[in-house]
PDB file of C-alpha atoms and ligand atoms in Angstrom:
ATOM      1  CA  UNK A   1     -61.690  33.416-109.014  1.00 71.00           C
ATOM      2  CA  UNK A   2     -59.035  32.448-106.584  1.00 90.00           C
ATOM      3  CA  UNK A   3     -59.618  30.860-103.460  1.00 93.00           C
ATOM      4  CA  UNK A   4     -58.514  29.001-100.239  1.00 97.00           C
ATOM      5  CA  UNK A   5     -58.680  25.155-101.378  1.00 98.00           C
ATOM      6  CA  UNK A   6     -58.139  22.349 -99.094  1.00 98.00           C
ATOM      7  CA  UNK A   7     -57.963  19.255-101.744  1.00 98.00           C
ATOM      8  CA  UNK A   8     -57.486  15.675-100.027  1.00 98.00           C
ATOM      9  CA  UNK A   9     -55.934  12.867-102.423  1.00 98.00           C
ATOM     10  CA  UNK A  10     -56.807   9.399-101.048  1.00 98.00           C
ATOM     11  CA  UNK A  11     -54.653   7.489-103.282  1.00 98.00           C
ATOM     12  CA  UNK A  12     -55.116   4.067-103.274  1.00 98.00           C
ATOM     13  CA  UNK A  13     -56.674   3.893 -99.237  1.00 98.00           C
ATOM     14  CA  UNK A  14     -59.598   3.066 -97.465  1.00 98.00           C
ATOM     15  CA  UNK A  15     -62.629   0.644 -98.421  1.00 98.00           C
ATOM     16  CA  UNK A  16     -66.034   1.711 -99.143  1.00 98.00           C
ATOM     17  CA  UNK A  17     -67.279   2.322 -95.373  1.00 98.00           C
ATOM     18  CA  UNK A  18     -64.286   4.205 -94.239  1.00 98.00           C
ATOM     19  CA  UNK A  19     -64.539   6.271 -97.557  1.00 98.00           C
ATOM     20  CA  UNK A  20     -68.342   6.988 -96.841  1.00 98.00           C
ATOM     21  CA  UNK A  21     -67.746   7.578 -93.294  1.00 98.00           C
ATOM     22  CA  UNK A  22     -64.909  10.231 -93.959  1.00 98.00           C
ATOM     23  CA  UNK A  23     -67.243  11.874 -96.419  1.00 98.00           C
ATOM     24  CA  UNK A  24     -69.640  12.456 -94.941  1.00 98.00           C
ATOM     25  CA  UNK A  25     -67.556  13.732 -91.468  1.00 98.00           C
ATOM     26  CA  UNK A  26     -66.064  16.191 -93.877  1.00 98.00           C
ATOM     27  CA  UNK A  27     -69.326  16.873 -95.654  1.00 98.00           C
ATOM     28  CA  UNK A  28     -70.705  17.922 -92.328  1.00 97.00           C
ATOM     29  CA  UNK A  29     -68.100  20.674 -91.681  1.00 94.00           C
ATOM     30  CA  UNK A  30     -69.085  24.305 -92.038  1.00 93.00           C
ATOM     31  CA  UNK A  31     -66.507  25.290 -94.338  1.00 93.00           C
ATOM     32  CA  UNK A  32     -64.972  29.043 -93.602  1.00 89.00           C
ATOM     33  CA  UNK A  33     -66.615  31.385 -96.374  1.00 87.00           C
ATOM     34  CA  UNK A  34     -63.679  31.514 -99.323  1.00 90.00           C
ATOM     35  CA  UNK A  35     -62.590  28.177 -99.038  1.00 95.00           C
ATOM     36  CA  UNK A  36     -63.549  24.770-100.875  1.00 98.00           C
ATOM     37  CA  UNK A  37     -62.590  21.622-100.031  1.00 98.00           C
ATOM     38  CA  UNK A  38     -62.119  18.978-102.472  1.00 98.00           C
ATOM     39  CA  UNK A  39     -62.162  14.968-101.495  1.00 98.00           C
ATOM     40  CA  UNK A  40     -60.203  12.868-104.365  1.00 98.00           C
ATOM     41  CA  UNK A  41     -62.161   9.021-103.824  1.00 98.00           C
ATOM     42  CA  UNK A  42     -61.297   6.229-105.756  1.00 98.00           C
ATOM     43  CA  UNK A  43     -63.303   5.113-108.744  1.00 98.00           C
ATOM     44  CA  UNK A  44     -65.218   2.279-106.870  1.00 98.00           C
ATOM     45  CA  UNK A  45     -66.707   4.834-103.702  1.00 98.00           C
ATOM     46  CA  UNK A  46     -67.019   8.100-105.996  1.00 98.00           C
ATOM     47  CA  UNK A  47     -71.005   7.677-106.521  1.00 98.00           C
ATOM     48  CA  UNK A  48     -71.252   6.972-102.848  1.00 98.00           C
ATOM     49  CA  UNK A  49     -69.294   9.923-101.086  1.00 98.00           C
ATOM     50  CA  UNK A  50     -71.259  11.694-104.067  1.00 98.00           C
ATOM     51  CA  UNK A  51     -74.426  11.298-101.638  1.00 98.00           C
ATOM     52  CA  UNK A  52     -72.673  13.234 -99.109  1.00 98.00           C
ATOM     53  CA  UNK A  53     -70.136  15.568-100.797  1.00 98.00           C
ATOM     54  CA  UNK A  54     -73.244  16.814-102.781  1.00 97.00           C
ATOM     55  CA  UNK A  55     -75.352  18.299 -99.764  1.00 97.00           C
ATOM     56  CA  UNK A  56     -72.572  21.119 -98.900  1.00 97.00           C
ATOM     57  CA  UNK A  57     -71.887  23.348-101.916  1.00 96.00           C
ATOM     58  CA  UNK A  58     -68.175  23.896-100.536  1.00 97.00           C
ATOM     59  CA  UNK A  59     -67.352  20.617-100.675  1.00 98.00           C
ATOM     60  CA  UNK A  60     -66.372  18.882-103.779  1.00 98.00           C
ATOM     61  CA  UNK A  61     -65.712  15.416-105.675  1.00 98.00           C
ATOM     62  CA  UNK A  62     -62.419  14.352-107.506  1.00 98.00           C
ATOM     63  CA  UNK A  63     -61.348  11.484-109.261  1.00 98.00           C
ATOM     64  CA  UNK A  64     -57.418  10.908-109.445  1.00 98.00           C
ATOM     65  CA  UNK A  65     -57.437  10.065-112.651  1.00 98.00           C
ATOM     66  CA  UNK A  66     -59.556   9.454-116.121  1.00 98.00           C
ATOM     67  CA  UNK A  67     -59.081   7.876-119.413  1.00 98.00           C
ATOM     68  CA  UNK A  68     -59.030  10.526-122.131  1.00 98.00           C
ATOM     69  CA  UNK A  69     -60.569   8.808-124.982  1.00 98.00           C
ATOM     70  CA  UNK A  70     -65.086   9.396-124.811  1.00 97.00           C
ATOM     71  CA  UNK A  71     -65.798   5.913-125.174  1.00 98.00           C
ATOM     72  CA  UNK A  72     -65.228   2.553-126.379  1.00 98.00           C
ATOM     73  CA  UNK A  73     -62.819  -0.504-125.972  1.00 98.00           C
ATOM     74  CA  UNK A  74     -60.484   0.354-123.523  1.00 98.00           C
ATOM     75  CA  UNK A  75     -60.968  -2.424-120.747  1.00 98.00           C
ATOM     76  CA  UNK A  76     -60.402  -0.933-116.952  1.00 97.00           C
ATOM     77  CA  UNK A  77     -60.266   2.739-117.923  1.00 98.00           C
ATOM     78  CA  UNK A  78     -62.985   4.991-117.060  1.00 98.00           C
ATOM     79  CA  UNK A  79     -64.584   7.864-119.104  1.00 98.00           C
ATOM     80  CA  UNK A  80     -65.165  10.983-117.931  1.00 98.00           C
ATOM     81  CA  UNK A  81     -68.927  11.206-119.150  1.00 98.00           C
ATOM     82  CA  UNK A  82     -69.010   8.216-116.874  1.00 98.00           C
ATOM     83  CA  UNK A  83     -67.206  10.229-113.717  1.00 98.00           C
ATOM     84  CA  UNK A  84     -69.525  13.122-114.784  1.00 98.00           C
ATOM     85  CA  UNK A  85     -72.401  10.801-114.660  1.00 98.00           C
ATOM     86  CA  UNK A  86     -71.935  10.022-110.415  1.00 98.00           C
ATOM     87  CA  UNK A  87     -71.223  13.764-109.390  1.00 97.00           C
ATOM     88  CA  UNK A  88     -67.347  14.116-109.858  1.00 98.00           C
ATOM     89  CA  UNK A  89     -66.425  18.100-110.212  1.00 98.00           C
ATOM     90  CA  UNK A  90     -62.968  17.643-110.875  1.00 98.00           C
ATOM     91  CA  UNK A  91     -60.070  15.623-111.925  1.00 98.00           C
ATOM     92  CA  UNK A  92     -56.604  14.948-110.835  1.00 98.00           C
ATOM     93  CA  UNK A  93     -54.111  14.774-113.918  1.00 98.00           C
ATOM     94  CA  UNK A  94     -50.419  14.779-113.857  1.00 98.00           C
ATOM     95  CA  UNK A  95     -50.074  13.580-110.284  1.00 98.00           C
ATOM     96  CA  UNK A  96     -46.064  12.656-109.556  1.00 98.00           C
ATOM     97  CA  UNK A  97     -47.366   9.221-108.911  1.00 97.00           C
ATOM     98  CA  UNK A  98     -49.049   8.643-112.441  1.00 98.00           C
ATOM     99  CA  UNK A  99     -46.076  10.256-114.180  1.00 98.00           C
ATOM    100  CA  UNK A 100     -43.683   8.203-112.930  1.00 97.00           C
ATOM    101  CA  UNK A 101     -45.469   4.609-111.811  1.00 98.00           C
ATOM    102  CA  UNK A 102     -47.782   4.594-114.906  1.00 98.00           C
ATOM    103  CA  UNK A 103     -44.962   6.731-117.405  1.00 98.00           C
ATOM    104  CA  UNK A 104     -47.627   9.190-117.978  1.00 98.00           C
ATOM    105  CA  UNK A 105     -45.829  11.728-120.107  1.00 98.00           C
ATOM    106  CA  UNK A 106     -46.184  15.350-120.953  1.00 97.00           C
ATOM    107  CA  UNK A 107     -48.138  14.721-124.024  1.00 98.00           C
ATOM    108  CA  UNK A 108     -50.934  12.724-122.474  1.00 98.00           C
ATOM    109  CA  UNK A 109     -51.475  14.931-119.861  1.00 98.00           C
ATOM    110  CA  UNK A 110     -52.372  17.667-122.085  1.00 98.00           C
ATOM    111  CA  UNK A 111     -54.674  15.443-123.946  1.00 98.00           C
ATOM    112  CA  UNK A 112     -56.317  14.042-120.838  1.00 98.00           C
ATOM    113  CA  UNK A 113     -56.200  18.468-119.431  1.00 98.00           C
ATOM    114  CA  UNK A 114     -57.958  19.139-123.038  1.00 98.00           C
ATOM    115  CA  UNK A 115     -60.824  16.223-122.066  1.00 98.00           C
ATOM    116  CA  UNK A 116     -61.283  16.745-118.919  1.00 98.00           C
ATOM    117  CA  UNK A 117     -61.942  20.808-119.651  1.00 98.00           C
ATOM    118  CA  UNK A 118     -64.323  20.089-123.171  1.00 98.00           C
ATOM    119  CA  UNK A 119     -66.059  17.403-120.548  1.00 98.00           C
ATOM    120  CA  UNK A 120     -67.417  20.381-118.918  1.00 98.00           C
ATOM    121  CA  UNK A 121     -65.392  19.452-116.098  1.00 98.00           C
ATOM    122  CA  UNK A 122     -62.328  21.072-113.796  1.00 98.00           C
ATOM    123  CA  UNK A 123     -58.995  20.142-113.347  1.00 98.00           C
ATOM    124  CA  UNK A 124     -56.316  19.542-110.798  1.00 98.00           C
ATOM    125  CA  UNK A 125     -53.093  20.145-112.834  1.00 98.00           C
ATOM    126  CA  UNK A 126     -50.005  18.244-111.046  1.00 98.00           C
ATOM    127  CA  UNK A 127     -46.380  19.748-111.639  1.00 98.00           C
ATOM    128  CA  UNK A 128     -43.094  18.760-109.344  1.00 98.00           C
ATOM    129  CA  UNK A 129     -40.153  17.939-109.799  1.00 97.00           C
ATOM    130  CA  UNK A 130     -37.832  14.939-108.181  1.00 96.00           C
ATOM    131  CA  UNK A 131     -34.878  15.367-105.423  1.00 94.00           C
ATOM    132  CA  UNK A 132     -32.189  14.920-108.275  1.00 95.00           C
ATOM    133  CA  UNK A 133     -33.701  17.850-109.879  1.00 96.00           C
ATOM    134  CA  UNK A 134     -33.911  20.005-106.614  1.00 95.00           C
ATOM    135  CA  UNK A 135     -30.345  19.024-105.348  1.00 93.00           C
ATOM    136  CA  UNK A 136     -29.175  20.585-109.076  1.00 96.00           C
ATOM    137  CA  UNK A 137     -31.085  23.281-108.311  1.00 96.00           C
ATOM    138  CA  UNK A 138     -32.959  23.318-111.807  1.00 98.00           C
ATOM    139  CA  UNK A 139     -36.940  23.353-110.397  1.00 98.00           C
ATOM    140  CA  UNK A 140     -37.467  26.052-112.005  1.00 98.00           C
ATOM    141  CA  UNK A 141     -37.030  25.266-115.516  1.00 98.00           C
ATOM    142  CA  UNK A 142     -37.928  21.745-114.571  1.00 98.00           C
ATOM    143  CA  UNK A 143     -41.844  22.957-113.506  1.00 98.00           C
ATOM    144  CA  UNK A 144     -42.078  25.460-116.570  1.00 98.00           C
ATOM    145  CA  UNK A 145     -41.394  22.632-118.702  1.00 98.00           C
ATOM    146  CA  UNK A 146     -44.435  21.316-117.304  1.00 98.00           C
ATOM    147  CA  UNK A 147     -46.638  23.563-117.309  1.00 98.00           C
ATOM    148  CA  UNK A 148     -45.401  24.489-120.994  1.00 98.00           C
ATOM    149  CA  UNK A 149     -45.431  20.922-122.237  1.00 98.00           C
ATOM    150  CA  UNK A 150     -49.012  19.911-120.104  1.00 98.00           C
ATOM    151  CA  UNK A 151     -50.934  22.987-120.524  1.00 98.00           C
ATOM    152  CA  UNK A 152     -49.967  25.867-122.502  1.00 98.00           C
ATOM    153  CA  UNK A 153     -52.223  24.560-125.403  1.00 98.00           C
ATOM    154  CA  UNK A 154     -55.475  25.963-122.866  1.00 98.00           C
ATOM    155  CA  UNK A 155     -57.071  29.114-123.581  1.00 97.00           C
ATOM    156  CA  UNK A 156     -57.344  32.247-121.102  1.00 96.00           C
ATOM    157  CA  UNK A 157     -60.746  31.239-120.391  1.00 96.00           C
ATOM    158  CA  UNK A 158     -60.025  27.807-120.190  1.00 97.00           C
ATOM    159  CA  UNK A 159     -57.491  28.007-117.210  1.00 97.00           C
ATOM    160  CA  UNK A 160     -60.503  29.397-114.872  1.00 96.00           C
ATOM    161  CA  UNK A 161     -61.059  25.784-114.540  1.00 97.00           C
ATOM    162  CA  UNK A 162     -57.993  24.701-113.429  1.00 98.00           C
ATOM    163  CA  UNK A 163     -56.083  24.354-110.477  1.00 98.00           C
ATOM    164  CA  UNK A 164     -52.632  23.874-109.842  1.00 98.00           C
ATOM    165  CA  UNK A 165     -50.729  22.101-107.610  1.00 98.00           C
ATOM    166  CA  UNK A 166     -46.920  22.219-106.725  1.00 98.00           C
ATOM    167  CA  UNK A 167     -45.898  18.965-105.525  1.00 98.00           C
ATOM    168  CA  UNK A 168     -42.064  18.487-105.050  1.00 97.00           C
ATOM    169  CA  UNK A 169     -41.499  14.706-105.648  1.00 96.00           C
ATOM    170  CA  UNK A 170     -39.162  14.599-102.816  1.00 95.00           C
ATOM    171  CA  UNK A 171     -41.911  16.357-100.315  1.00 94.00           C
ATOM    172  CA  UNK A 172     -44.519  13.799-100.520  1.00 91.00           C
ATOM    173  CA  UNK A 173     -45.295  10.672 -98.207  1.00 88.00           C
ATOM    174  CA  UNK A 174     -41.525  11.327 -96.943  1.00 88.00           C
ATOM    175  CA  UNK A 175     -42.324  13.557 -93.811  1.00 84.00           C
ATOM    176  CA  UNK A 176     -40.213  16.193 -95.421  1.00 84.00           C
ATOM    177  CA  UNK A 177     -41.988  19.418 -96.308  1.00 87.00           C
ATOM    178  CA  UNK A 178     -40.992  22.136 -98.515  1.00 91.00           C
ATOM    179  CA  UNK A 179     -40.351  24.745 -96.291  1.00 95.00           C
ATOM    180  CA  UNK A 180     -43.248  28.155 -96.667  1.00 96.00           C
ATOM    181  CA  UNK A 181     -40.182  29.529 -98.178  1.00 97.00           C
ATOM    182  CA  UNK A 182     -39.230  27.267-100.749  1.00 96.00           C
ATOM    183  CA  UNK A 183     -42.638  26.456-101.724  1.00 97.00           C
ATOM    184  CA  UNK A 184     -43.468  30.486-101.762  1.00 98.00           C
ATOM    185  CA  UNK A 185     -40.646  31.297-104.058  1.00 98.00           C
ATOM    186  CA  UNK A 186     -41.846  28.022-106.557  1.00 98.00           C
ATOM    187  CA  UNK A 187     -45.598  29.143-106.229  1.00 98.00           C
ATOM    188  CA  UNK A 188     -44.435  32.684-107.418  1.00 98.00           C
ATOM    189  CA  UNK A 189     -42.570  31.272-110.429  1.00 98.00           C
ATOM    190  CA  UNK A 190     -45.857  29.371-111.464  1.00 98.00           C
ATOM    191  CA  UNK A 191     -47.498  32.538-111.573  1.00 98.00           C
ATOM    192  CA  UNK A 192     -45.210  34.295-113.567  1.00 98.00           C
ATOM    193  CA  UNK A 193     -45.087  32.075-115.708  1.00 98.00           C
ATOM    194  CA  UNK A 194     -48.622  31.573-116.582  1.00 98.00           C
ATOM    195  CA  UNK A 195     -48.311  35.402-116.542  1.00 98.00           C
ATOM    196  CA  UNK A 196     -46.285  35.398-119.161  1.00 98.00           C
ATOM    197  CA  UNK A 197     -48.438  33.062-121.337  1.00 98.00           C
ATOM    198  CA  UNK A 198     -51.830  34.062-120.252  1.00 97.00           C
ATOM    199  CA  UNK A 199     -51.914  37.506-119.031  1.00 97.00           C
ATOM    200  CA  UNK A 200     -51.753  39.113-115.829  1.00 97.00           C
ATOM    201  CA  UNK A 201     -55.904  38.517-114.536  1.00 96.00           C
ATOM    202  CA  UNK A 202     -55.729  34.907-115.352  1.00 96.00           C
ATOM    203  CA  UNK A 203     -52.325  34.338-113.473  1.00 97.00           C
ATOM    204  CA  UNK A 204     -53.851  36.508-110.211  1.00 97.00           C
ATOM    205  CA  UNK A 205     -57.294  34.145-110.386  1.00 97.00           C
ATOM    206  CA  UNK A 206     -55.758  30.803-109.975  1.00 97.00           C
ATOM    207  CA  UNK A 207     -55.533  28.633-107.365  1.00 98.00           C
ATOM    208  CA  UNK A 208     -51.934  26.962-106.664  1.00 98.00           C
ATOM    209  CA  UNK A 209     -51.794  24.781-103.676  1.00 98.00           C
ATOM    210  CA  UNK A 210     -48.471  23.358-102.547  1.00 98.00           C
ATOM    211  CA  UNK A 211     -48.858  19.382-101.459  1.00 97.00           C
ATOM    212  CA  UNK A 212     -46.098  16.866 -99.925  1.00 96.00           C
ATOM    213  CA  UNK A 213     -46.586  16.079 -96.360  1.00 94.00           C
ATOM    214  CA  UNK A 214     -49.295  18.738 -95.827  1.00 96.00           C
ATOM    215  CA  UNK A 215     -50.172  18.225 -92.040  1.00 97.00           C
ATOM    216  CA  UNK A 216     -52.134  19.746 -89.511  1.00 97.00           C
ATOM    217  CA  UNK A 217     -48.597  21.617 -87.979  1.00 97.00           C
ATOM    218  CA  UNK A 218     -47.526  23.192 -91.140  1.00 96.00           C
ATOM    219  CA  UNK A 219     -50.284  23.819 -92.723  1.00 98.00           C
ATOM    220  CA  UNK A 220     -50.962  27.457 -91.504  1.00 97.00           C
ATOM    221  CA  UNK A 221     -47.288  28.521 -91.886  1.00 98.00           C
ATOM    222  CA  UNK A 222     -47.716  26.984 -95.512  1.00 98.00           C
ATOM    223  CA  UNK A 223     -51.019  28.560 -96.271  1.00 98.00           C
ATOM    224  CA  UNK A 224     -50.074  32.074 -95.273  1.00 98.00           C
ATOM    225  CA  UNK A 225     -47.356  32.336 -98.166  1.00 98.00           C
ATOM    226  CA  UNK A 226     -49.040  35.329-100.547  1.00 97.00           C
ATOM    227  CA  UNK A 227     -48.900  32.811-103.472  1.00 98.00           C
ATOM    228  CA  UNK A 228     -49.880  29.514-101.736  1.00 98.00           C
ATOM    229  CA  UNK A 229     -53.887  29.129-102.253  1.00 98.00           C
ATOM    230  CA  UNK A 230     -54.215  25.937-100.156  1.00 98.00           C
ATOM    231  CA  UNK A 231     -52.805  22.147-100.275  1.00 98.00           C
ATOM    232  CA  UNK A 232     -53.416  18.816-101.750  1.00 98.00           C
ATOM    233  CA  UNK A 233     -53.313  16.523 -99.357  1.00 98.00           C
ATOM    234  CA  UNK A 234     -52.208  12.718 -99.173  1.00 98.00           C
ATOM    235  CA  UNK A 235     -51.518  10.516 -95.686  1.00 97.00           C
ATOM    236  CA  UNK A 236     -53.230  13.502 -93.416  1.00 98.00           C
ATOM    237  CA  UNK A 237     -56.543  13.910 -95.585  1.00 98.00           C
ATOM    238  CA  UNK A 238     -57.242  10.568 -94.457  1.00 98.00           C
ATOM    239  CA  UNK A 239     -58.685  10.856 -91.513  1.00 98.00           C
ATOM    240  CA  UNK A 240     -60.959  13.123 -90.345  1.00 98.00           C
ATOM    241  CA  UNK A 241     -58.757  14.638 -86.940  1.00 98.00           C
ATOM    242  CA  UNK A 242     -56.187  15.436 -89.336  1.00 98.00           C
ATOM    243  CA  UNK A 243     -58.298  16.904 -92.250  1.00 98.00           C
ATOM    244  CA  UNK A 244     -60.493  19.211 -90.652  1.00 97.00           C
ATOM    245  CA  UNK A 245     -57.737  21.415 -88.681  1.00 97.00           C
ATOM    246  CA  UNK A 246     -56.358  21.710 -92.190  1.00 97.00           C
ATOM    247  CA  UNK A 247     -59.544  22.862 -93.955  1.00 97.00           C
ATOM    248  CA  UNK A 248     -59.521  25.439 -90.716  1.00 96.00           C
ATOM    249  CA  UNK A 249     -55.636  26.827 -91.401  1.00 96.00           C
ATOM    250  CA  UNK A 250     -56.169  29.639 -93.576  1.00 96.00           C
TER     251      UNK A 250
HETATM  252  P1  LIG B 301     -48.632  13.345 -98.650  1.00 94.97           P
HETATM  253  O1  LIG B 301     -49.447  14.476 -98.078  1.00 94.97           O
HETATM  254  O2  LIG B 301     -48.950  12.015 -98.082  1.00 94.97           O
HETATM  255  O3  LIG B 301     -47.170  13.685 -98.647  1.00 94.97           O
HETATM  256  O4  LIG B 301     -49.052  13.235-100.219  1.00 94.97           O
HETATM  257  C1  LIG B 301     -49.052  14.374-101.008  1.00 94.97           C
HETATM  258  C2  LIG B 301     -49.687  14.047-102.293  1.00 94.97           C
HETATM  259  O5  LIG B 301     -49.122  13.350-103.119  1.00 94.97           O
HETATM  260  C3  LIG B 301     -51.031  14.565-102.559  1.00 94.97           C
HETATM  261  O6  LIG B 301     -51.403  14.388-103.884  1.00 94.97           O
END
C-alpha cells in the first residue's frame, strides 16, 4: 500500500547519546494517520534507538547498508539476520554514496535487494543519477537502467516491500534541490516504468520519495507532487527542529 513516508538517513553523524536522544524525540511524535517515518542509525546505535523506535508503530528502523552473504568470514560486514536480530525493519541499498565511494555496482545491489527481501525484511531502493548525466539530459534512461539492472529480477509481490527513492546525485548535501517539477516528472517515469515491468497495481502501491536537500521549506511544495510519496532525508533529519516539520508536510 502506498503511503506518506518521511525516511531520515543519518549517514555517518552523531554518537550514541545524540542518536538515542533524537530517537526517542522522534519516537515521541504523533505521527499524522498515513504516514511512517523511518530513522536510518548507524550499525553501532541501531539496538539502542530500537528501544525507542519500537514503542510507536509508525515509526521505523533502517540500517544504511548490509552485507549480502548469511554468515561467515567476512570481517566488518554485518548480516542481516544480525540487523534483524536488534529490530531493524528496513534497509538502505543502492544509496549514491555507496555506489560511488564504495563502487557498489548494479549487480550487487540486486543481490544485496534479493537478501534483504528473502531476510523477511524491506527495502529502501536508491536510484539517481550525477550532474554530468542531468546537464546531458539523459536521467531518464540513466534511472531505468537502474531500476532494470538493480531490481527487475523481484517479483510483483516482492516489490510491496520496497521503497524507492529518487535521489539526483547533484541534489544532495549541495543545498540545491530538484525543483517539485523536475522531481515530479522523474517520479512519474519511475512509475511507468515499473508499470511496464510489473503491472499497473504494483506501480500505483509504491512508495517513491524524492531526497537531496529535503528541508523543512521545500518539503511541502515537494510532497504535494501526485507522484512524490515522501523524502529521504540527510543533513535536516538530523535534528529534531528540522525533522519533525518535515514528518508534518504532507
Ligand atoms: P541531504 O538531505 O543532506 O541532501 O542528503 C540526502 C540523502 O542523501 C539522503 O539519503
Amino acid at each position: 500500500m502506498r503511503k506518506n513516508i518521511a525516511a531520515g538517513n543519518w549517514k555517518m553523524n552523531l554518537d550514541l547519546d545524540a542518536s538515542v536522544s533524537l530517537a526517542q524525540q522522534i519516537s515521541e511524535q504523533s505521527v499524522p494517520a498515513g504516514t511512517a517515518v523511518i530513522l536510518g542509525v548507524p550499525f553501532p546505535f541501531l539496538f539502542s534507538c530500537s528501544l525507542h523506535t519500537g514503542t510507536n508503530p509508525n515509526v521505523f528502523l533502517a540500517a544504511q547498508n548490509c552485507n549480502e552473504q548469511e554468515s561467515g568470514a567476512y570481517t566488518g560486514e554485518v548480516s542481516l539476520k544480525q540487523l534483524k536480530s536488534v529490530g531493524v525493519d528496513y534497509i538502505i541499498i543502492g544509496h549514491s554514496e555507496r555506489r560511488e565511494i564504495f563502487n557498489e555496482a548494479d549487480e550487487l545491489l540486486a543481490k544485496k535487494l534479493t537478501a534483504v527481501l528473502d531476510a523477511g525484511l524491506k527495502c529502501i531502493f536508491c536510484c539517481g543519477e550525477p550532474l554530468s548525466v542531468r546537464e546531458a539530459n539523459e536521467q531518464s534512461a540513466y534511472v531505468e537502467a537502474q531500476l532494470k539492472n538493480g531490481m527487475f529480477h523481484l517479483t510483483e509481490q516482492q516489490l510491496e516491500s520496497v521503497i524507492l527513492a529518487y535521489e539526483p546525485i547533484w541534489a544532495i548535501g549541495t543545498g540545491k534541490t530538484a525543483s517539485p517539477e523536475q522531481a515530479q516528472e522523474m517520479h512519474a517515469h519511475i512509475r511507468s516504468v515499473l508499470k511496464n515491468k510489473f503491472g499497473a497495481a504494483a506501480s500505483e502501491g509504491i512508495s517513491i520519495l524524492y531526497g537531496g536537500s529535503v528541508k523543512p521549506a521545500n518539503a511541502k511544495e515537494i510532497f504535494a507532487k501526485n507522484d512524490v510519496d515522501g523524502g529521504l532525508v540527510g543533513g535536516a533529519s538530523l535534528k529534531a527542529e528540522t525533522f519533525i516539520p518535515i514528518i508534518n508536510s504532507f
